[in-house]
Short mmCIF file of C-alpha atoms in Angstrom, two decimals:
data_model
loop_
_atom_site.label_atom_id
_atom_site.label_comp_id
_atom_site.label_asym_id
_atom_site.label_seq_id
_atom_site.Cartn_x
_atom_site.Cartn_y
_atom_site.Cartn_z
CA PHE A 1 107.61 76.82 125.64
CA LEU A 2 104.97 77.21 122.93
CA PHE A 3 106.97 75.04 120.52
CA PHE A 4 107.48 72.20 122.99
CA PHE A 5 103.82 72.20 123.98
CA PHE A 6 102.76 72.20 120.34
CA PHE A 7 105.09 69.34 119.42
CA LYS A 8 103.59 67.22 122.19
CA GLN A 9 100.12 67.82 120.75
CA LYS A 10 100.89 67.12 117.09
CA THR A 11 103.30 64.91 115.25
CA ALA A 12 105.93 66.67 113.19
CA TYR A 13 104.33 65.16 110.10
CA GLU A 14 101.00 66.85 110.90
CA ILE A 15 102.76 70.14 111.57
CA ALA A 16 104.73 70.00 108.32
CA GLN A 17 101.61 69.01 106.39
CA ARG A 18 99.71 72.06 107.65
CA LEU A 19 102.67 74.37 106.99
CA VAL A 20 103.46 73.16 103.48
CA GLY A 21 99.93 72.12 102.56
CA SER A 22 100.61 69.07 100.42
CA GLU A 23 101.09 65.56 101.77
CA MET A 24 103.07 64.45 98.71
CA CYS A 25 105.28 67.54 98.88
CA ILE A 26 106.08 66.81 102.51
CA ARG A 27 106.84 63.16 101.88
CA ASP A 28 109.01 63.89 98.88
CA ARG A 29 110.86 66.98 100.10
CA TYR A 30 110.67 67.40 103.85
CA MET A 31 110.05 64.12 105.59
CA GLY A 32 113.27 62.28 106.22
CA THR A 33 113.11 61.77 109.96
CA GLU A 34 111.12 63.13 112.87
CA PHE A 35 114.10 65.40 113.65
CA GLU A 36 114.18 66.77 110.08
CA SER A 37 110.45 67.52 110.26
CA LYS A 38 110.80 69.41 113.52
CA GLN A 39 113.86 71.16 112.12
CA PHE A 40 111.80 72.26 109.10
CA ILE A 41 109.22 73.89 111.39
CA LEU A 42 111.89 75.56 113.50
CA ASN A 43 113.62 76.83 110.36
CA ALA A 44 110.31 78.30 109.15
CA CYS A 45 109.88 80.05 112.52
CA LEU A 46 113.44 81.39 112.40
CA HIS A 47 112.85 82.67 108.86
CA ALA A 48 109.61 84.31 110.03
CA ALA A 49 111.50 86.04 112.84
CA ASP A 50 114.04 87.29 110.30
CA ILE A 51 111.38 88.85 108.04
CA GLY A 52 108.88 89.65 110.78
CA ASN A 53 109.48 93.38 111.20
CA PRO A 54 106.13 94.23 109.53
CA THR A 55 104.35 92.13 112.17
CA ARG A 56 105.12 94.73 114.84
CA VAL A 57 102.92 97.72 115.58
CA PHE A 58 103.28 100.04 112.59
CA SER A 59 105.18 102.82 114.38
CA ALA A 60 107.92 100.38 115.46
CA SER A 61 107.91 98.60 112.11
CA GLU A 62 108.21 101.87 110.22
CA GLU A 63 111.20 102.97 112.31
CA TRP A 64 113.07 99.74 111.56
CA SER A 65 112.05 99.82 107.90
CA ASN A 66 113.61 103.27 107.64
CA ARG A 67 116.79 102.03 109.30
CA VAL A 68 117.03 99.09 106.90
CA MET A 69 116.47 101.36 103.91
CA GLU A 70 119.20 103.71 105.15
CA GLU A 71 121.56 100.73 105.42
CA PHE A 72 120.68 99.70 101.85
CA TRP A 73 121.24 103.25 100.59
CA ARG A 74 124.64 103.51 102.26
CA GLN A 75 125.59 100.29 100.50
CA GLY A 76 124.36 101.80 97.21
CA ASP A 77 126.38 104.96 97.85
CA LEU A 78 129.52 102.85 98.32
CA GLU A 79 128.74 100.83 95.20
CA LYS A 80 128.43 104.07 93.21
CA LYS A 81 131.75 105.35 94.65
CA MET A 82 133.42 102.10 93.59
CA ASN A 83 131.83 102.24 90.12
CA LEU A 84 129.96 98.99 90.77
CA PRO A 85 126.41 98.25 89.70
CA VAL A 86 124.03 99.43 92.43
CA SER A 87 122.20 96.53 94.08
CA TYR A 88 118.42 96.24 94.05
CA LEU A 89 116.76 98.68 96.50
CA CYS A 90 120.09 100.37 97.22
CA ASP A 91 119.77 103.48 95.05
CA ARG A 92 118.30 106.23 97.20
CA THR A 93 117.44 108.30 94.11
CA VAL A 94 115.24 105.58 92.62
CA VAL A 95 113.70 103.48 95.39
CA ASN A 96 110.03 103.97 96.20
CA VAL A 97 110.05 103.02 99.89
CA PRO A 98 106.30 102.45 100.24
CA GLY A 99 106.30 100.31 97.09
CA ALA A 100 109.28 98.30 98.32
CA GLN A 101 107.57 97.72 101.66
CA VAL A 102 104.30 96.64 100.04
CA GLY A 103 106.19 94.17 97.85
CA PHE A 104 108.15 92.77 100.79
CA ILE A 105 105.13 92.41 103.05
CA SER A 106 102.80 90.91 100.44
CA GLY A 107 105.47 88.70 98.90
CA PHE A 108 107.28 87.40 101.95
CA THR A 109 105.86 88.34 105.34
CA ILE A 110 102.14 87.72 104.90
CA PRO A 111 102.48 84.32 103.16
CA ILE A 112 104.67 82.77 105.86
CA PHE A 113 102.67 84.26 108.72
CA GLU A 114 99.43 82.99 107.14
CA LYS A 115 100.81 79.45 107.28
CA LEU A 116 102.34 79.82 110.72
CA SER A 117 99.16 81.30 112.20
CA GLN A 118 97.30 78.19 111.02
CA LEU A 119 99.74 76.13 113.06
CA PHE A 120 100.25 78.49 115.96
CA PRO A 121 97.17 80.62 116.73
CA GLY A 122 99.42 83.02 118.67
CA PHE A 123 100.87 84.15 115.34
CA THR A 124 97.47 85.54 114.25
CA MET A 125 98.07 88.91 115.91
CA MET A 126 101.37 89.22 114.05
CA LEU A 127 99.65 88.36 110.77
CA GLU A 128 97.01 91.03 111.47
CA ASN A 129 99.77 93.59 112.13
CA ALA A 130 101.44 92.67 108.84
CA VAL A 131 98.17 93.19 106.98
CA LYS A 132 97.72 96.56 108.70
CA SER A 133 101.29 97.54 107.82
CA GLU A 134 100.75 96.55 104.21
CA HIS A 135 97.63 98.73 104.13
CA GLU A 136 99.47 101.70 105.67
CA TRP A 137 102.30 101.41 103.14
CA LYS A 138 99.77 101.17 100.30
CA VAL A 139 98.13 104.39 101.53
CA ARG A 140 101.55 106.07 101.59
CA GLN A 141 102.35 104.69 98.15
CA LEU A 142 99.13 106.15 96.78
CA ALA A 143 99.78 109.47 98.52
CA ALA A 144 103.30 109.63 97.05
CA LYS A 145 101.92 108.87 93.60
CA SER A 146 99.24 111.55 93.96
CA LEU A 147 101.83 114.07 95.15
CA SER A 148 104.08 113.24 92.22
CA GLU A 149 101.20 113.65 89.77
CA ALA A 150 100.23 116.93 91.44
CA LYS A 151 103.78 118.25 91.05
CA VAL A 152 103.71 117.43 87.33
CA GLU A 153 100.37 119.20 87.00
CA VAL A 154 101.68 122.29 88.80
CA LYS A 155 104.73 122.38 86.52
CA LYS A 156 102.43 122.27 83.48
CA GLN A 157 100.46 125.22 84.83
CA ILE A 158 103.56 127.25 85.65
CA ILE A 159 105.10 126.89 82.19
CA LEU A 160 103.76 129.75 80.14
CA PRO A 161 103.34 129.34 76.42
CA THR A 162 105.83 131.36 74.40
CA ASN A 163 104.49 133.65 71.70
#
């Protein structure tokens, strides 16, 4: 319903211009017909839905992030068994989950939801949740780093000099 109402209020050209930001870019790359313009907006919304997990309340987002990471790690385990190169983010012994989440949210989720919330004010709450999620993952990333540094420091103190 929201999409149909919005399309009645704005032309597809105006919508695409606000989403992409550059009139020339829209004319040259996205504006073939009115249908193609509307399709571009719908594709952007579908993409946002695909990467929108961090726009949920953090507890729900975290649960699904953990499930996705487990799926990646199972793939990495199979790749190792088959002596294949392990795909990016699929090695459970290497991946820093908070760091991966921060990169995903800041690189993908926040940028598209910033643009979409300019077009659709109802997306603002989702953008705010993504920013909160990014902050929570950054806190966890810092805590993991501090814990790692603390473990190194403890190991240094435990090792006794030999005489």
